[in-house]
PDB file of N, CA, C, O and CB in Angstrom:
ATOM      1  N   VAL A   1     -85.174  75.558  48.250  1.00  0.00           N
ATOM      2  CA  VAL A   1     -86.048  75.534  47.091  1.00  0.00           C
ATOM      3  C   VAL A   1     -86.099  74.094  46.571  1.00  0.00           C
ATOM      4  O   VAL A   1     -85.060  73.474  46.346  1.00  0.00           O
ATOM      5  CB  VAL A   1     -85.551  76.530  45.981  1.00  0.00           C
ATOM      6  N   GLY A   2     -87.286  73.578  46.387  1.00  0.00           N
ATOM      7  CA  GLY A   2     -87.441  72.217  45.866  1.00  0.00           C
ATOM      8  C   GLY A   2     -87.258  72.179  44.361  1.00  0.00           C
ATOM      9  O   GLY A   2     -87.600  73.124  43.650  1.00  0.00           O
ATOM     10  N   VAL A   3     -86.727  71.096  43.903  1.00  0.00           N
ATOM     11  CA  VAL A   3     -86.516  70.907  42.472  1.00  0.00           C
ATOM     12  C   VAL A   3     -87.255  69.650  42.052  1.00  0.00           C
ATOM     13  O   VAL A   3     -87.014  68.571  42.594  1.00  0.00           O
ATOM     14  CB  VAL A   3     -84.994  70.811  42.122  1.00  0.00           C
ATOM     15  N   ASP A   4     -88.146  69.785  41.096  1.00  0.00           N
ATOM     16  CA  ASP A   4     -88.874  68.635  40.582  1.00  0.00           C
ATOM     17  C   ASP A   4     -88.189  68.124  39.327  1.00  0.00           C
ATOM     18  O   ASP A   4     -87.871  68.895  38.422  1.00  0.00           O
ATOM     19  CB  ASP A   4     -90.345  68.995  40.292  1.00  0.00           C
ATOM     20  N   PHE A   5     -87.966  66.828  39.281  1.00  0.00           N
ATOM     21  CA  PHE A   5     -87.403  66.235  38.082  1.00  0.00           C
ATOM     22  C   PHE A   5     -87.819  64.780  38.016  1.00  0.00           C
ATOM     23  O   PHE A   5     -88.242  64.197  39.015  1.00  0.00           O
ATOM     24  CB  PHE A   5     -85.864  66.374  38.058  1.00  0.00           C
ATOM     25  N   ILE A   6     -87.697  64.207  36.852  1.00  0.00           N
ATOM     26  CA  ILE A   6     -87.965  62.791  36.642  1.00  0.00           C
ATOM     27  C   ILE A   6     -86.646  62.128  36.309  1.00  0.00           C
ATOM     28  O   ILE A   6     -85.944  62.553  35.392  1.00  0.00           O
ATOM     29  CB  ILE A   6     -89.022  62.559  35.511  1.00  0.00           C
ATOM     30  N   ASP A   7     -86.309  61.089  37.051  1.00  0.00           N
ATOM     31  CA  ASP A   7     -85.067  60.345  36.803  1.00  0.00           C
ATOM     32  C   ASP A   7     -85.291  59.398  35.631  1.00  0.00           C
ATOM     33  O   ASP A   7     -86.093  58.468  35.726  1.00  0.00           O
ATOM     34  CB  ASP A   7     -84.612  59.555  38.079  1.00  0.00           C
ATOM     35  N   LYS A   8     -84.596  59.628  34.541  1.00  0.00           N
ATOM     36  CA  LYS A   8     -84.731  58.791  33.347  1.00  0.00           C
ATOM     37  C   LYS A   8     -83.491  57.927  33.151  1.00  0.00           C
ATOM     38  O   LYS A   8     -83.126  57.591  32.025  1.00  0.00           O
ATOM     39  CB  LYS A   8     -84.972  59.662  32.103  1.00  0.00           C
ATOM     40  N   SER A   9     -82.850  57.572  34.262  1.00  0.00           N
ATOM     41  CA  SER A   9     -81.648  56.751  34.176  1.00  0.00           C
ATOM     42  C   SER A   9     -81.985  55.391  33.578  1.00  0.00           C
ATOM     43  O   SER A   9     -82.984  54.771  33.943  1.00  0.00           O
ATOM     44  CB  SER A   9     -81.002  56.583  35.565  1.00  0.00           C
ATOM     45  N   ALA A  10     -81.151  54.939  32.665  1.00  0.00           N
ATOM     46  CA  ALA A  10     -81.351  53.651  32.019  1.00  0.00           C
ATOM     47  C   ALA A  10     -79.998  53.100  31.594  1.00  0.00           C
ATOM     48  O   ALA A  10     -78.994  53.811  31.576  1.00  0.00           O
ATOM     49  CB  ALA A  10     -82.309  53.775  30.802  1.00  0.00           C
ATOM     50  N   PHE A  11     -79.998  51.820  31.254  1.00  0.00           N
ATOM     51  CA  PHE A  11     -78.788  51.206  30.731  1.00  0.00           C
ATOM     52  C   PHE A  11     -79.145  50.430  29.477  1.00  0.00           C
ATOM     53  O   PHE A  11     -80.298  50.047  29.275  1.00  0.00           O
ATOM     54  CB  PHE A  11     -78.120  50.285  31.787  1.00  0.00           C
ATOM     55  N   THR A  12     -78.147  50.203  28.640  1.00  0.00           N
ATOM     56  CA  THR A  12     -78.346  49.501  27.376  1.00  0.00           C
ATOM     57  C   THR A  12     -78.262  47.999  27.603  1.00  0.00           C
ATOM     58  O   THR A  12     -77.350  47.503  28.265  1.00  0.00           O
ATOM     59  CB  THR A  12     -77.305  49.951  26.326  1.00  0.00           C
ATOM     60  N   VAL A  13     -79.230  47.288  27.040  1.00  0.00           N
ATOM     61  CA  VAL A  13     -79.220  45.824  27.065  1.00  0.00           C
ATOM     62  C   VAL A  13     -79.199  45.352  25.619  1.00  0.00           C
ATOM     63  O   VAL A  13     -80.042  45.745  24.813  1.00  0.00           O
ATOM     64  CB  VAL A  13     -80.466  45.239  27.846  1.00  0.00           C
ATOM     65  N   THR A  14     -78.223  44.502  25.300  1.00  0.00           N
ATOM     66  CA  THR A  14     -78.157  43.901  23.974  1.00  0.00           C
ATOM     67  C   THR A  14     -78.301  42.400  24.123  1.00  0.00           C
ATOM     68  O   THR A  14     -77.957  41.832  25.159  1.00  0.00           O
ATOM     69  CB  THR A  14     -76.829  44.266  23.249  1.00  0.00           C
ATOM     70  N   GLY A  15     -78.808  41.764  23.087  1.00  0.00           N
ATOM     71  CA  GLY A  15     -78.953  40.327  23.154  1.00  0.00           C
ATOM     72  C   GLY A  15     -79.247  39.737  21.797  1.00  0.00           C
ATOM     73  O   GLY A  15     -79.353  40.442  20.794  1.00  0.00           O
ATOM     74  N   SER A  16     -79.375  38.427  21.793  1.00  0.00           N
ATOM     75  CA  SER A  16     -79.711  37.724  20.564  1.00  0.00           C
ATOM     76  C   SER A  16     -80.706  36.617  20.873  1.00  0.00           C
ATOM     77  O   SER A  16     -80.749  36.077  21.978  1.00  0.00           O
ATOM     78  CB  SER A  16     -78.444  37.151  19.891  1.00  0.00           C
ATOM     79  N   VAL A  17     -81.496  36.300  19.871  1.00  0.00           N
ATOM     80  CA  VAL A  17     -82.469  35.215  19.969  1.00  0.00           C
ATOM     81  C   VAL A  17     -82.173  34.262  18.822  1.00  0.00           C
ATOM     82  O   VAL A  17     -82.178  34.653  17.654  1.00  0.00           O
ATOM     83  CB  VAL A  17     -83.962  35.747  19.916  1.00  0.00           C
ATOM     84  N   ILE A  18     -81.913  33.003  19.171  1.00  0.00           N
ATOM     85  CA  ILE A  18     -81.624  32.003  18.137  1.00  0.00           C
ATOM     86  C   ILE A  18     -82.564  30.817  18.310  1.00  0.00           C
ATOM     87  O   ILE A  18     -83.057  30.548  19.405  1.00  0.00           O
ATOM     88  CB  ILE A  18     -80.137  31.538  18.205  1.00  0.00           C
ATOM     89  N   TYR A  19     -82.801  30.121  17.216  1.00  0.00           N
ATOM     90  CA  TYR A  19     -83.611  28.910  17.283  1.00  0.00           C
ATOM     91  C   TYR A  19     -82.829  27.820  18.011  1.00  0.00           C
ATOM     92  O   TYR A  19     -81.619  27.678  17.837  1.00  0.00           O
ATOM     93  CB  TYR A  19     -84.023  28.436  15.861  1.00  0.00           C
ATOM     94  N   GLN A  20     -83.555  27.050  18.835  1.00  0.00           N
ATOM     95  CA  GLN A  20     -82.936  25.994  19.629  1.00  0.00           C
ATOM     96  C   GLN A  20     -82.155  25.023  18.752  1.00  0.00           C
ATOM     97  O   GLN A  20     -82.606  24.627  17.678  1.00  0.00           O
ATOM     98  CB  GLN A  20     -83.995  25.242  20.423  1.00  0.00           C
ATOM     99  N   ASN A  21     -80.985  24.654  19.232  1.00  0.00           N
ATOM    100  CA  ASN A  21     -80.091  23.700  18.565  1.00  0.00           C
ATOM    101  C   ASN A  21     -79.598  24.181  17.205  1.00  0.00           C
ATOM    102  O   ASN A  21     -79.230  23.373  16.352  1.00  0.00           O
ATOM    103  CB  ASN A  21     -80.791  22.381  18.397  1.00  0.00           C
ATOM    104  N   THR A  22     -79.592  25.495  17.002  1.00  0.00           N
ATOM    105  CA  THR A  22     -79.079  26.070  15.757  1.00  0.00           C
ATOM    106  C   THR A  22     -78.254  27.307  16.091  1.00  0.00           C
ATOM    107  O   THR A  22     -78.131  27.702  17.251  1.00  0.00           O
ATOM    108  CB  THR A  22     -80.242  26.426  14.776  1.00  0.00           C
ATOM    109  N   THR A  23     -77.700  27.901  15.057  1.00  0.00           N
ATOM    110  CA  THR A  23     -77.057  29.214  15.190  1.00  0.00           C
ATOM    111  C   THR A  23     -77.842  30.252  14.395  1.00  0.00           C
ATOM    112  O   THR A  23     -77.354  31.355  14.149  1.00  0.00           O
ATOM    113  CB  THR A  23     -75.579  29.161  14.707  1.00  0.00           C
ATOM    114  N   CYS A  24     -79.061  29.891  13.995  1.00  0.00           N
ATOM    115  CA  CYS A  24     -79.906  30.772  13.168  1.00  0.00           C
ATOM    116  C   CYS A  24     -80.639  31.781  14.047  1.00  0.00           C
ATOM    117  O   CYS A  24     -81.351  31.407  14.980  1.00  0.00           O
ATOM    118  CB  CYS A  24     -80.926  29.941  12.344  1.00  0.00           C
ATOM    119  N   GLY A  25     -80.455  33.065  13.737  1.00  0.00           N
ATOM    120  CA  GLY A  25     -81.135  34.117  14.464  1.00  0.00           C
ATOM    121  C   GLY A  25     -82.612  34.170  14.140  1.00  0.00           C
ATOM    122  O   GLY A  25     -83.031  33.869  13.023  1.00  0.00           O
ATOM    123  N   VAL A  26     -83.393  34.555  15.131  1.00  0.00           N
ATOM    124  CA  VAL A  26     -84.844  34.696  14.981  1.00  0.00           C
ATOM    125  C   VAL A  26     -85.146  36.147  14.632  1.00  0.00           C
ATOM    126  O   VAL A  26     -84.892  37.045  15.435  1.00  0.00           O
ATOM    127  CB  VAL A  26     -85.602  34.260  16.287  1.00  0.00           C
ATOM    128  N   GLU A  27     -85.680  36.380  13.451  1.00  0.00           N
ATOM    129  CA  GLU A  27     -86.039  37.735  13.023  1.00  0.00           C
ATOM    130  C   GLU A  27     -87.476  38.041  13.416  1.00  0.00           C
ATOM    131  O   GLU A  27     -88.357  37.189  13.296  1.00  0.00           O
ATOM    132  CB  GLU A  27     -85.854  37.899  11.495  1.00  0.00           C
ATOM    133  N   GLY A  28     -87.708  39.265  13.889  1.00  0.00           N
ATOM    134  CA  GLY A  28     -89.066  39.741  14.138  1.00  0.00           C
ATOM    135  C   GLY A  28     -89.666  39.356  15.469  1.00  0.00           C
ATOM    136  O   GLY A  28     -90.876  39.492  15.651  1.00  0.00           O
ATOM    137  N   ALA A  29     -88.858  38.874  16.417  1.00  0.00           N
ATOM    138  CA  ALA A  29     -89.368  38.562  17.752  1.00  0.00           C
ATOM    139  C   ALA A  29     -89.491  39.862  18.550  1.00  0.00           C
ATOM    140  O   ALA A  29     -88.575  40.684  18.556  1.00  0.00           O
ATOM    141  CB  ALA A  29     -88.436  37.539  18.487  1.00  0.00           C
ATOM    142  N   TYR A  30     -90.622  40.036  19.216  1.00  0.00           N
ATOM    143  CA  TYR A  30     -90.852  41.230  20.027  1.00  0.00           C
ATOM    144  C   TYR A  30     -90.109  41.120  21.348  1.00  0.00           C
ATOM    145  O   TYR A  30     -90.080  40.051  21.960  1.00  0.00           O
ATOM    146  CB  TYR A  30     -92.357  41.439  20.275  1.00  0.00           C
ATOM    147  N   VAL A  31     -89.509  42.212  21.790  1.00  0.00           N
ATOM    148  CA  VAL A  31     -88.788  42.251  23.055  1.00  0.00           C
ATOM    149  C   VAL A  31     -89.694  42.892  24.096  1.00  0.00           C
ATOM    150  O   VAL A  31     -90.292  43.941  23.855  1.00  0.00           O
ATOM    151  CB  VAL A  31     -87.439  43.033  22.920  1.00  0.00           C
ATOM    152  N   LYS A  32     -89.788  42.242  25.267  1.00  0.00           N
ATOM    153  CA  LYS A  32     -90.641  42.744  26.344  1.00  0.00           C
ATOM    154  C   LYS A  32     -89.837  42.873  27.626  1.00  0.00           C
ATOM    155  O   LYS A  32     -88.967  42.051  27.913  1.00  0.00           O
ATOM    156  CB  LYS A  32     -91.855  41.818  26.562  1.00  0.00           C
ATOM    157  N   VAL A  33     -90.136  43.914  28.392  1.00  0.00           N
ATOM    158  CA  VAL A  33     -89.548  44.112  29.710  1.00  0.00           C
ATOM    159  C   VAL A  33     -90.700  44.159  30.706  1.00  0.00           C
ATOM    160  O   VAL A  33     -91.620  44.967  30.579  1.00  0.00           O
ATOM    161  CB  VAL A  33     -88.671  45.425  29.772  1.00  0.00           C
ATOM    162  N   ASP A  34     -90.631  43.284  31.688  1.00  0.00           N
ATOM    163  CA  ASP A  34     -91.680  43.189  32.706  1.00  0.00           C
ATOM    164  C   ASP A  34     -93.057  42.995  32.082  1.00  0.00           C
ATOM    165  O   ASP A  34     -94.048  43.546  32.563  1.00  0.00           O
ATOM    166  CB  ASP A  34     -91.681  44.438  33.579  1.00  0.00           C
ATOM    167  N   GLY A  35     -93.113  42.209  31.010  1.00  0.00           N
ATOM    168  CA  GLY A  35     -94.381  41.882  30.365  1.00  0.00           C
ATOM    169  C   GLY A  35     -94.912  42.939  29.408  1.00  0.00           C
ATOM    170  O   GLY A  35     -95.983  42.760  28.827  1.00  0.00           O
ATOM    171  N   GLN A  36     -94.183  44.035  29.234  1.00  0.00           N
ATOM    172  CA  GLN A  36     -94.621  45.126  28.367  1.00  0.00           C
ATOM    173  C   GLN A  36     -93.712  45.207  27.141  1.00  0.00           C
ATOM    174  O   GLN A  36     -92.490  45.099  27.245  1.00  0.00           O
ATOM    175  CB  GLN A  36     -94.623  46.475  29.136  1.00  0.00           C
ATOM    176  N   PHE A  37     -94.338  45.399  25.980  1.00  0.00           N
ATOM    177  CA  PHE A  37     -93.544  45.573  24.767  1.00  0.00           C
ATOM    178  C   PHE A  37     -92.632  46.785  24.917  1.00  0.00           C
ATOM    179  O   PHE A  37     -93.048  47.812  25.453  1.00  0.00           O
ATOM    180  CB  PHE A  37     -94.457  45.730  23.529  1.00  0.00           C
ATOM    181  N   VAL A  38     -91.403  46.671  24.452  1.00  0.00           N
ATOM    182  CA  VAL A  38     -90.483  47.807  24.428  1.00  0.00           C
ATOM    183  C   VAL A  38     -90.776  48.579  23.147  1.00  0.00           C
ATOM    184  O   VAL A  38     -90.765  48.012  22.054  1.00  0.00           O
ATOM    185  CB  VAL A  38     -88.964  47.343  24.499  1.00  0.00           C
ATOM    186  N   VAL A  39     -91.039  49.873  23.291  1.00  0.00           N
ATOM    187  CA  VAL A  39     -91.445  50.712  22.156  1.00  0.00           C
ATOM    188  C   VAL A  39     -90.474  51.876  22.037  1.00  0.00           C
ATOM    189  O   VAL A  39     -90.118  52.509  23.032  1.00  0.00           O
ATOM    190  CB  VAL A  39     -92.911  51.229  22.326  1.00  0.00           C
ATOM    191  N   GLU A  40     -90.054  52.150  20.815  1.00  0.00           N
ATOM    192  CA  GLU A  40     -89.197  53.304  20.533  1.00  0.00           C
ATOM    193  C   GLU A  40     -89.812  54.082  19.386  1.00  0.00           C
ATOM    194  O   GLU A  40     -90.056  53.528  18.314  1.00  0.00           O
ATOM    195  CB  GLU A  40     -87.734  52.864  20.190  1.00  0.00           C
ATOM    196  N   ASP A  41     -90.063  55.362  19.604  1.00  0.00           N
ATOM    197  CA  ASP A  41     -90.702  56.217  18.602  1.00  0.00           C
ATOM    198  C   ASP A  41     -92.029  55.631  18.134  1.00  0.00           C
ATOM    199  O   ASP A  41     -92.382  55.729  16.959  1.00  0.00           O
ATOM    200  CB  ASP A  41     -89.771  56.419  17.406  1.00  0.00           C
ATOM    201  N   GLY A  42     -92.761  55.020  19.065  1.00  0.00           N
ATOM    202  CA  GLY A  42     -94.085  54.482  18.761  1.00  0.00           C
ATOM    203  C   GLY A  42     -94.083  53.129  18.070  1.00  0.00           C
ATOM    204  O   GLY A  42     -95.145  52.619  17.715  1.00  0.00           O
ATOM    205  N   ILE A  43     -92.906  52.536  17.871  1.00  0.00           N
ATOM    206  CA  ILE A  43     -92.797  51.256  17.157  1.00  0.00           C
ATOM    207  C   ILE A  43     -92.221  50.208  18.099  1.00  0.00           C
ATOM    208  O   ILE A  43     -91.179  50.438  18.714  1.00  0.00           O
ATOM    209  CB  ILE A  43     -91.907  51.394  15.878  1.00  0.00           C
ATOM    210  N   PRO A  44     -92.892  49.043  18.224  1.00  0.00           N
ATOM    211  CA  PRO A  44     -92.343  47.988  19.079  1.00  0.00           C
ATOM    212  C   PRO A  44     -90.980  47.507  18.567  1.00  0.00           C
ATOM    213  O   PRO A  44     -90.774  47.356  17.363  1.00  0.00           O
ATOM    214  CB  PRO A  44     -93.321  46.805  19.158  1.00  0.00           C
ATOM    215  N   ILE A  45     -90.065  47.274  19.495  1.00  0.00           N
ATOM    216  CA  ILE A  45     -88.735  46.780  19.155  1.00  0.00           C
ATOM    217  C   ILE A  45     -88.816  45.289  18.841  1.00  0.00           C
ATOM    218  O   ILE A  45     -89.428  44.518  19.580  1.00  0.00           O
ATOM    219  CB  ILE A  45     -87.732  47.046  20.312  1.00  0.00           C
ATOM    220  N   THR A  46     -88.191  44.895  17.736  1.00  0.00           N
ATOM    221  CA  THR A  46     -88.108  43.482  17.366  1.00  0.00           C
ATOM    222  C   THR A  46     -86.660  43.138  17.037  1.00  0.00           C
ATOM    223  O   THR A  46     -85.832  44.017  16.798  1.00  0.00           O
ATOM    224  CB  THR A  46     -89.041  43.162  16.157  1.00  0.00           C
ATOM    225  N   THR A  47     -86.375  41.846  17.031  1.00  0.00           N
ATOM    226  CA  THR A  47     -85.042  41.392  16.649  1.00  0.00           C
ATOM    227  C   THR A  47     -84.833  41.609  15.162  1.00  0.00           C
ATOM    228  O   THR A  47     -85.778  41.562  14.376  1.00  0.00           O
ATOM    229  CB  THR A  47     -84.840  39.908  17.012  1.00  0.00           C
ATOM    230  N   ASN A  48     -83.575  41.848  14.783  1.00  0.00           N
ATOM    231  CA  ASN A  48     -83.258  42.073  13.365  1.00  0.00           C
ATOM    232  C   ASN A  48     -83.058  40.730  12.648  1.00  0.00           C
ATOM    233  O   ASN A  48     -83.326  39.676  13.225  1.00  0.00           O
ATOM    234  CB  ASN A  48     -81.982  42.960  13.220  1.00  0.00           C
ATOM    235  N   ALA A  49     -82.598  40.765  11.418  1.00  0.00           N
ATOM    236  CA  ALA A  49     -82.450  39.553  10.601  1.00  0.00           C
ATOM    237  C   ALA A  49     -81.478  38.550  11.220  1.00  0.00           C
ATOM    238  O   ALA A  49     -81.581  37.352  10.956  1.00  0.00           O
ATOM    239  CB  ALA A  49     -81.978  39.923   9.203  1.00  0.00           C
ATOM    240  N   ALA A  50     -80.536  39.021  12.038  1.00  0.00           N
ATOM    241  CA  ALA A  50     -79.587  38.137  12.699  1.00  0.00           C
ATOM    242  C   ALA A  50     -80.062  37.704  14.086  1.00  0.00           C
ATOM    243  O   ALA A  50     -79.366  36.966  14.784  1.00  0.00           O
ATOM    244  CB  ALA A  50     -78.244  38.819  12.809  1.00  0.00           C
ATOM    245  N   GLY A  51     -81.258  38.169  14.481  1.00  0.00           N
ATOM    246  CA  GLY A  51     -81.791  37.830  15.796  1.00  0.00           C
ATOM    247  C   GLY A  51     -81.301  38.730  16.909  1.00  0.00           C
ATOM    248  O   GLY A  51     -81.472  38.411  18.086  1.00  0.00           O
ATOM    249  N   LEU A  52     -80.691  39.857  16.553  1.00  0.00           N
ATOM    250  CA  LEU A  52     -80.106  40.763  17.543  1.00  0.00           C
ATOM    251  C   LEU A  52     -81.064  41.891  17.916  1.00  0.00           C
ATOM    252  O   LEU A  52     -81.916  42.293  17.123  1.00  0.00           O
ATOM    253  CB  LEU A  52     -78.803  41.348  17.013  1.00  0.00           C
ATOM    254  N   PHE A  53     -80.902  42.396  19.152  1.00  0.00           N
ATOM    255  CA  PHE A  53     -81.672  43.562  19.580  1.00  0.00           C
ATOM    256  C   PHE A  53     -80.829  44.400  20.535  1.00  0.00           C
ATOM    257  O   PHE A  53     -79.857  43.922  21.121  1.00  0.00           O
ATOM    258  CB  PHE A  53     -83.005  43.134  20.256  1.00  0.00           C
ATOM    259  N   GLU A  54     -81.231  45.672  20.675  1.00  0.00           N
ATOM    260  CA  GLU A  54     -80.620  46.590  21.631  1.00  0.00           C
ATOM    261  C   GLU A  54     -81.722  47.476  22.168  1.00  0.00           C
ATOM    262  O   GLU A  54     -82.446  48.112  21.402  1.00  0.00           O
ATOM    263  CB  GLU A  54     -79.472  47.438  20.980  1.00  0.00           C
ATOM    264  N   ILE A  55     -81.852  47.520  23.496  1.00  0.00           N
ATOM    265  CA  ILE A  55     -82.894  48.331  24.122  1.00  0.00           C
ATOM    266  C   ILE A  55     -82.314  49.104  25.301  1.00  0.00           C
ATOM    267  O   ILE A  55     -81.235  48.785  25.799  1.00  0.00           O
ATOM    268  CB  ILE A  55     -84.075  47.446  24.585  1.00  0.00           C
ATOM    269  N   GLN A  56     -83.044  50.118  25.734  1.00  0.00           N
ATOM    270  CA  GLN A  56     -82.728  50.865  26.944  1.00  0.00           C
ATOM    271  C   GLN A  56     -83.686  50.390  28.043  1.00  0.00           C
ATOM    272  O   GLN A  56     -84.898  50.333  27.836  1.00  0.00           O
ATOM    273  CB  GLN A  56     -82.844  52.424  26.708  1.00  0.00           C
ATOM    274  N   VAL A  57     -83.130  50.049  29.211  1.00  0.00           N
ATOM    275  CA  VAL A  57     -83.926  49.537  30.322  1.00  0.00           C
ATOM    276  C   VAL A  57     -83.673  50.427  31.536  1.00  0.00           C
ATOM    277  O   VAL A  57     -82.525  50.748  31.843  1.00  0.00           O
ATOM    278  CB  VAL A  57     -83.577  48.039  30.633  1.00  0.00           C
ATOM    279  N   PRO A  58     -84.749  50.830  32.233  1.00  0.00           N
ATOM    280  CA  PRO A  58     -84.559  51.649  33.430  1.00  0.00           C
ATOM    281  C   PRO A  58     -83.706  50.914  34.469  1.00  0.00           C
ATOM    282  O   PRO A  58     -83.709  49.685  34.535  1.00  0.00           O
ATOM    283  CB  PRO A  58     -85.921  52.030  34.036  1.00  0.00           C
ATOM    284  N   ILE A  59     -82.983  51.683  35.269  1.00  0.00           N
ATOM    285  CA  ILE A  59     -82.189  51.123  36.350  1.00  0.00           C
ATOM    286  C   ILE A  59     -83.100  50.303  37.260  1.00  0.00           C
ATOM    287  O   ILE A  59     -84.218  50.722  37.561  1.00  0.00           O
ATOM    288  CB  ILE A  59     -81.465  52.244  37.149  1.00  0.00           C
ATOM    289  N   GLY A  60     -82.630  49.147  37.694  1.00  0.00           N
ATOM    290  CA  GLY A  60     -83.394  48.301  38.604  1.00  0.00           C
ATOM    291  C   GLY A  60     -83.487  46.875  38.089  1.00  0.00           C
ATOM    292  O   GLY A  60     -82.925  46.538  37.047  1.00  0.00           O
ATOM    293  N   GLU A  61     -84.201  46.046  38.830  1.00  0.00           N
ATOM    294  CA  GLU A  61     -84.370  44.645  38.465  1.00  0.00           C
ATOM    295  C   GLU A  61     -85.583  44.491  37.555  1.00  0.00           C
ATOM    296  O   GLU A  61     -86.666  44.995  37.854  1.00  0.00           O
ATOM    297  CB  GLU A  61     -84.519  43.762  39.725  1.00  0.00           C
ATOM    298  N   HIS A  62     -85.385  43.782  36.432  1.00  0.00           N
ATOM    299  CA  HIS A  62     -86.455  43.600  35.454  1.00  0.00           C
ATOM    300  C   HIS A  62     -86.439  42.184  34.899  1.00  0.00           C
ATOM    301  O   HIS A  62     -85.454  41.458  35.037  1.00  0.00           O
ATOM    302  CB  HIS A  62     -86.325  44.617  34.314  1.00  0.00           C
ATOM    303  N   HIS A  63     -87.540  41.807  34.273  1.00  0.00           N
ATOM    304  CA  HIS A  63     -87.685  40.495  33.636  1.00  0.00           C
ATOM    305  C   HIS A  63     -87.812  40.717  32.133  1.00  0.00           C
ATOM    306  O   HIS A  63     -88.744  41.378  31.676  1.00  0.00           O
ATOM    307  CB  HIS A  63     -88.930  39.709  34.203  1.00  0.00           C
ATOM    308  N   LEU A  64     -86.875  40.166  31.368  1.00  0.00           N
ATOM    309  CA  LEU A  64     -86.830  40.337  29.919  1.00  0.00           C
ATOM    310  C   LEU A  64     -87.320  39.072  29.234  1.00  0.00           C
ATOM    311  O   LEU A  64     -86.885  37.971  29.571  1.00  0.00           O
ATOM    312  CB  LEU A  64     -85.402  40.686  29.451  1.00  0.00           C
ATOM    313  N   THR A  65     -88.231  39.226  28.267  1.00  0.00           N
ATOM    314  CA  THR A  65     -88.726  38.096  27.483  1.00  0.00           C
ATOM    315  C   THR A  65     -88.802  38.499  26.016  1.00  0.00           C
ATOM    316  O   THR A  65     -88.768  39.683  25.681  1.00  0.00           O
ATOM    317  CB  THR A  65     -90.117  37.624  27.996  1.00  0.00           C
ATOM    318  N   VAL A  66     -88.904  37.500  25.151  1.00  0.00           N
ATOM    319  CA  VAL A  66     -89.157  37.739  23.738  1.00  0.00           C
ATOM    320  C   VAL A  66     -90.385  36.932  23.347  1.00  0.00           C
ATOM    321  O   VAL A  66     -90.686  35.899  23.944  1.00  0.00           O
ATOM    322  CB  VAL A  66     -87.918  37.356  22.857  1.00  0.00           C
ATOM    323  N   GLU A  67     -91.085  37.422  22.339  1.00  0.00           N
ATOM    324  CA  GLU A  67     -92.348  36.816  21.958  1.00  0.00           C
ATOM    325  C   GLU A  67     -92.503  36.893  20.446  1.00  0.00           C
ATOM    326  O   GLU A  67     -92.184  37.901  19.816  1.00  0.00           O
ATOM    327  CB  GLU A  67     -93.531  37.509  22.670  1.00  0.00           C
ATOM    328  N   GLN A  68     -92.999  35.806  19.889  1.00  0.00           N
ATOM    329  CA  GLN A  68     -93.305  35.776  18.468  1.00  0.00           C
ATOM    330  C   GLN A  68     -94.416  34.760  18.269  1.00  0.00           C
ATOM    331  O   GLN A  68     -94.370  33.676  18.851  1.00  0.00           O
ATOM    332  CB  GLN A  68     -92.041  35.424  17.608  1.00  0.00           C
ATOM    333  N   ASP A  69     -95.409  35.085  17.461  1.00  0.00           N
ATOM    334  CA  ASP A  69     -96.516  34.173  17.220  1.00  0.00           C
ATOM    335  C   ASP A  69     -96.024  32.808  16.758  1.00  0.00           C
ATOM    336  O   ASP A  69     -95.203  32.707  15.846  1.00  0.00           O
ATOM    337  CB  ASP A  69     -97.465  34.760  16.191  1.00  0.00           C
ATOM    338  N   GLY A  70     -96.535  31.759  17.398  1.00  0.00           N
ATOM    339  CA  GLY A  70     -96.205  30.402  16.991  1.00  0.00           C
ATOM    340  C   GLY A  70     -94.892  29.885  17.531  1.00  0.00           C
ATOM    341  O   GLY A  70     -94.492  28.770  17.193  1.00  0.00           O
ATOM    342  N   HIS A  71     -94.199  30.662  18.367  1.00  0.00           N
ATOM    343  CA  HIS A  71     -92.908  30.226  18.890  1.00  0.00           C
ATOM    344  C   HIS A  71     -92.837  30.420  20.397  1.00  0.00           C
ATOM    345  O   HIS A  71     -93.457  31.330  20.948  1.00  0.00           O
ATOM    346  CB  HIS A  71     -91.771  30.985  18.208  1.00  0.00           C
ATOM    347  N   VAL A  72     -92.080  29.562  21.051  1.00  0.00           N
ATOM    348  CA  VAL A  72     -91.827  29.686  22.474  1.00  0.00           C
ATOM    349  C   VAL A  72     -90.327  29.802  22.659  1.00  0.00           C
ATOM    350  O   VAL A  72     -89.568  29.003  22.111  1.00  0.00           O
ATOM    351  CB  VAL A  72     -92.412  28.477  23.273  1.00  0.00           C
ATOM    352  N   TYR A  73     -89.890  30.801  23.436  1.00  0.00           N
ATOM    353  CA  TYR A  73     -88.465  31.014  23.677  1.00  0.00           C
ATOM    354  C   TYR A  73     -88.177  30.923  25.154  1.00  0.00           C
ATOM    355  O   TYR A  73     -87.028  31.074  25.570  1.00  0.00           O
ATOM    356  CB  TYR A  73     -88.007  32.371  23.127  1.00  0.00           C
TER     357      TYR A  73
END
């Protein structure tokens, strides 16, 4: 008997975004995986006031970036 299922395996990725040559966290930077915004409950994930984030990423090799208007990271 065949069993149909979707593998939703993922791992937690945590990180921080800071301004160059400082220890100041970047608040409100969007986190992207493979060029796509990471969304939880319909809301894009952004860094908190300390520049920290935590996301779930599917198993496999991925490219992680952060984006914020007017800034390059």
